[in-house]
């Protein structure tokens, strides 16, 4: 049976992986055992995806990203160049903590900027936007914009990746899509 995905000849794909149709895996990337990668993903050059990592559909993983066991990405996630995800809160070379891996879920449509680090056990909300170089040390809500080290929330983002400006009624409009959002009780939701 012919693969319906592309893997560059230098990519290594271990046994037990499921890779969706239309996915592309580029130079020197290593997909370790029992990973699940959805349809139409793009795995850049020199990416490491550790055992049992799950990626949804249309996930874009840029060059030099490290995804460790315990990480899951829902559909339409963007992982910027050299982003890093950890899986142990207190690693020591001489102490085996494989049974203590913490989980991290990157929810639908979220963006993780270049060189950002997500410390394990902290989920990233739907359509959240993590700025380049940020160090995420706590859970990030849906639509939140966070930057810095440690990452702090400075605003809200639309599903099209634009910073939202809310009026006195707590309503904002995405300048690209025209979609409306409501800020209420410290959280944002799209008005359908």
Short mmCIF file of C-alpha atoms in Angstrom, two decimals:
data_model
loop_
_atom_site.label_atom_id
_atom_site.label_comp_id
_atom_site.label_asym_id
_atom_site.label_seq_id
_atom_site.Cartn_x
_atom_site.Cartn_y
_atom_site.Cartn_z
CA UNK A 1 0.00 0.00 0.00
CA UNK A 2 1.40 3.35 -1.06
CA UNK A 3 1.76 6.17 1.46
CA UNK A 4 -0.51 9.14 0.86
CA UNK A 5 1.89 11.45 2.65
CA UNK A 6 5.33 12.77 1.68
CA UNK A 7 8.47 12.12 3.73
CA UNK A 8 11.85 13.44 2.60
CA UNK A 9 14.44 10.68 2.21
CA UNK A 10 16.38 12.00 5.24
CA UNK A 11 13.34 11.89 7.55
CA UNK A 12 13.10 9.01 10.01
CA UNK A 13 9.67 7.58 10.83
CA UNK A 14 9.63 4.91 13.53
CA UNK A 15 7.21 2.00 13.62
CA UNK A 16 3.64 2.29 14.82
CA UNK A 17 3.01 5.85 13.55
CA UNK A 18 -0.19 6.93 11.88
CA UNK A 19 0.30 9.73 9.36
CA UNK A 20 -2.62 11.38 7.58
CA UNK A 21 -3.06 11.91 3.87
CA UNK A 22 -1.46 15.02 2.42
CA UNK A 23 1.02 15.47 5.28
CA UNK A 24 4.59 16.52 4.42
CA UNK A 25 7.62 15.64 6.56
CA UNK A 26 10.81 17.46 5.62
CA UNK A 27 14.60 17.05 5.93
CA UNK A 28 16.19 15.43 8.99
CA UNK A 29 12.98 15.22 11.02
CA UNK A 30 12.39 12.29 13.35
CA UNK A 31 8.88 11.00 14.01
CA UNK A 32 9.18 8.55 16.91
CA UNK A 33 7.08 5.49 17.62
CA UNK A 34 3.31 5.53 17.97
CA UNK A 35 2.78 9.16 16.96
CA UNK A 36 -0.48 10.19 15.37
CA UNK A 37 -0.23 12.95 12.79
CA UNK A 38 -3.41 14.16 11.09
CA UNK A 39 -4.13 15.00 7.48
CA UNK A 40 -2.48 17.91 5.67
CA UNK A 41 0.12 18.65 8.34
CA UNK A 42 3.48 20.18 7.50
CA UNK A 43 6.45 19.02 9.58
CA UNK A 44 9.44 21.28 8.88
CA UNK A 45 13.12 20.47 8.81
CA UNK A 46 14.95 19.09 11.88
CA UNK A 47 11.78 18.51 13.92
CA UNK A 48 11.65 15.93 16.72
CA UNK A 49 8.28 14.43 17.55
CA UNK A 50 8.63 12.09 20.53
CA UNK A 51 6.68 8.86 21.08
CA UNK A 52 2.88 9.07 21.33
CA UNK A 53 2.59 12.77 20.45
CA UNK A 54 -0.71 13.55 18.72
CA UNK A 55 -1.17 16.23 16.07
CA UNK A 56 -4.59 17.06 14.62
CA UNK A 57 -5.35 18.08 11.05
CA UNK A 58 -3.58 20.95 9.30
CA UNK A 59 -0.96 21.46 12.01
CA UNK A 60 2.06 23.48 10.85
CA UNK A 61 5.30 22.60 12.66
CA UNK A 62 8.12 24.91 11.60
CA UNK A 63 11.86 24.06 11.56
CA UNK A 64 13.69 22.92 14.71
CA UNK A 65 10.61 22.33 16.89
CA UNK A 66 10.79 19.76 19.72
CA UNK A 67 7.53 18.06 20.74
CA UNK A 68 7.92 15.69 23.66
CA UNK A 69 5.72 12.83 24.87
CA UNK A 70 2.62 14.22 26.57
CA UNK A 71 1.98 16.98 24.01
CA UNK A 72 -1.17 17.00 21.87
CA UNK A 73 -2.14 19.59 19.28
CA UNK A 74 -5.69 19.96 18.05
CA UNK A 75 -6.53 21.00 14.45
CA UNK A 76 -5.08 24.11 12.77
CA UNK A 77 -2.28 24.73 15.30
CA UNK A 78 0.81 26.71 14.22
CA UNK A 79 4.13 25.99 15.96
CA UNK A 80 6.77 28.60 15.09
CA UNK A 81 10.45 27.90 14.41
CA UNK A 82 12.44 26.47 17.32
CA UNK A 83 9.45 26.29 19.69
CA UNK A 84 9.98 23.84 22.56
CA UNK A 85 7.56 21.82 24.68
CA UNK A 86 8.73 20.12 27.86
CA UNK A 87 7.22 17.09 29.60
CA UNK A 88 8.86 16.90 33.04
CA UNK A 89 8.72 19.76 35.53
CA UNK A 90 11.93 18.84 37.37
CA UNK A 91 14.24 16.90 35.01
CA UNK A 92 17.45 15.31 36.25
CA UNK A 93 19.75 13.26 34.09
CA UNK A 94 20.22 10.57 36.77
CA UNK A 95 16.52 10.32 37.73
CA UNK A 96 14.11 8.47 35.42
CA UNK A 97 10.75 10.28 35.42
CA UNK A 98 9.13 8.66 32.37
CA UNK A 99 6.11 7.73 34.50
CA UNK A 100 5.68 11.38 35.52
CA UNK A 101 5.29 13.03 32.10
CA UNK A 102 2.88 15.94 32.31
CA UNK A 103 0.41 16.57 29.49
CA UNK A 104 0.01 19.74 27.48
CA UNK A 105 -2.82 20.38 25.03
CA UNK A 106 -2.50 23.04 22.36
CA UNK A 107 -6.10 23.69 21.39
CA UNK A 108 -7.62 24.37 17.97
CA UNK A 109 -6.22 27.30 16.02
CA UNK A 110 -3.58 28.35 18.57
CA UNK A 111 -0.28 29.91 17.47
CA UNK A 112 3.02 29.40 19.28
CA UNK A 113 5.61 31.98 18.19
CA UNK A 114 9.23 31.38 17.22
CA UNK A 115 11.54 30.33 20.07
CA UNK A 116 8.69 30.13 22.58
CA UNK A 117 8.85 27.54 25.36
CA UNK A 118 5.76 25.92 26.84
CA UNK A 119 6.43 24.40 30.26
CA UNK A 120 4.56 21.12 30.61
CA UNK A 121 1.17 20.84 32.24
CA UNK A 122 -0.10 24.17 30.93
CA UNK A 123 -2.70 24.01 28.17
CA UNK A 124 -2.94 26.65 25.46
CA UNK A 125 -6.51 27.78 24.71
CA UNK A 126 -8.36 27.88 21.41
CA UNK A 127 -6.99 30.55 19.04
CA UNK A 128 -4.57 31.80 21.72
CA UNK A 129 -1.46 33.56 20.45
CA UNK A 130 1.90 33.03 22.17
CA UNK A 131 4.42 35.71 21.16
CA UNK A 132 7.93 34.92 19.91
CA UNK A 133 10.34 34.03 22.71
CA UNK A 134 7.64 33.75 25.38
CA UNK A 135 8.04 31.29 28.24
CA UNK A 136 4.62 29.92 29.15
CA UNK A 137 4.44 28.89 32.82
CA UNK A 138 0.65 28.77 33.27
CA UNK A 139 -2.47 27.83 31.36
CA UNK A 140 -3.46 30.30 28.61
CA UNK A 141 -7.17 31.04 27.99
CA UNK A 142 -8.95 30.94 24.62
CA UNK A 143 -8.13 33.92 22.35
CA UNK A 144 -5.48 35.26 24.78
CA UNK A 145 -2.37 37.12 23.58
CA UNK A 146 0.64 36.44 25.83
CA UNK A 147 4.25 37.62 25.57
CA UNK A 148 7.43 37.72 27.65
CA UNK A 149 9.33 35.66 30.20
CA UNK A 150 7.40 34.60 32.13
CA UNK A 151 4.56 35.03 29.64
CA UNK A 152 1.89 37.55 30.64
CA UNK A 153 -1.41 38.24 28.94
CA UNK A 154 -1.53 41.64 27.23
CA UNK A 155 -4.69 41.32 25.15
CA UNK A 156 -6.93 39.17 22.99
CA UNK A 157 -6.70 37.87 19.40
CA UNK A 158 -9.22 37.04 16.70
CA UNK A 159 -9.33 33.70 14.92
CA UNK A 160 -7.61 35.44 11.98
CA UNK A 161 -4.69 36.54 14.21
CA UNK A 162 -5.53 40.21 14.76
CA UNK A 163 -5.41 41.98 18.10
CA UNK A 164 -8.94 42.75 19.28
CA UNK A 165 -9.98 46.21 20.48
CA UNK A 166 -13.13 46.06 22.61
CA UNK A 167 -15.63 48.93 22.86
CA UNK A 168 -17.41 50.04 26.05
CA UNK A 169 -19.97 47.23 25.54
CA UNK A 170 -17.23 44.59 25.39
CA UNK A 171 -17.59 44.01 21.62
CA UNK A 172 -14.71 43.82 19.12
CA UNK A 173 -14.64 43.23 15.37
CA UNK A 174 -11.83 41.43 13.55
CA UNK A 175 -10.54 43.86 10.87
CA UNK A 176 -9.93 41.02 8.38
CA UNK A 177 -12.91 38.69 8.79
CA UNK A 178 -15.52 41.07 10.20
CA UNK A 179 -16.35 38.48 12.86
CA UNK A 180 -17.50 39.85 16.21
CA UNK A 181 -16.21 38.89 19.65
CA UNK A 182 -17.48 39.54 23.15
CA UNK A 183 -15.40 40.12 26.28
CA UNK A 184 -17.40 39.12 29.32
CA UNK A 185 -16.29 38.13 32.82
CA UNK A 186 -12.63 37.99 31.79
CA UNK A 187 -13.05 35.69 28.81
CA UNK A 188 -13.62 36.12 25.09
CA UNK A 189 -16.01 34.28 22.81
CA UNK A 190 -16.95 34.68 19.17
CA UNK A 191 -20.46 35.96 18.57
CA UNK A 192 -22.17 33.56 16.17
#
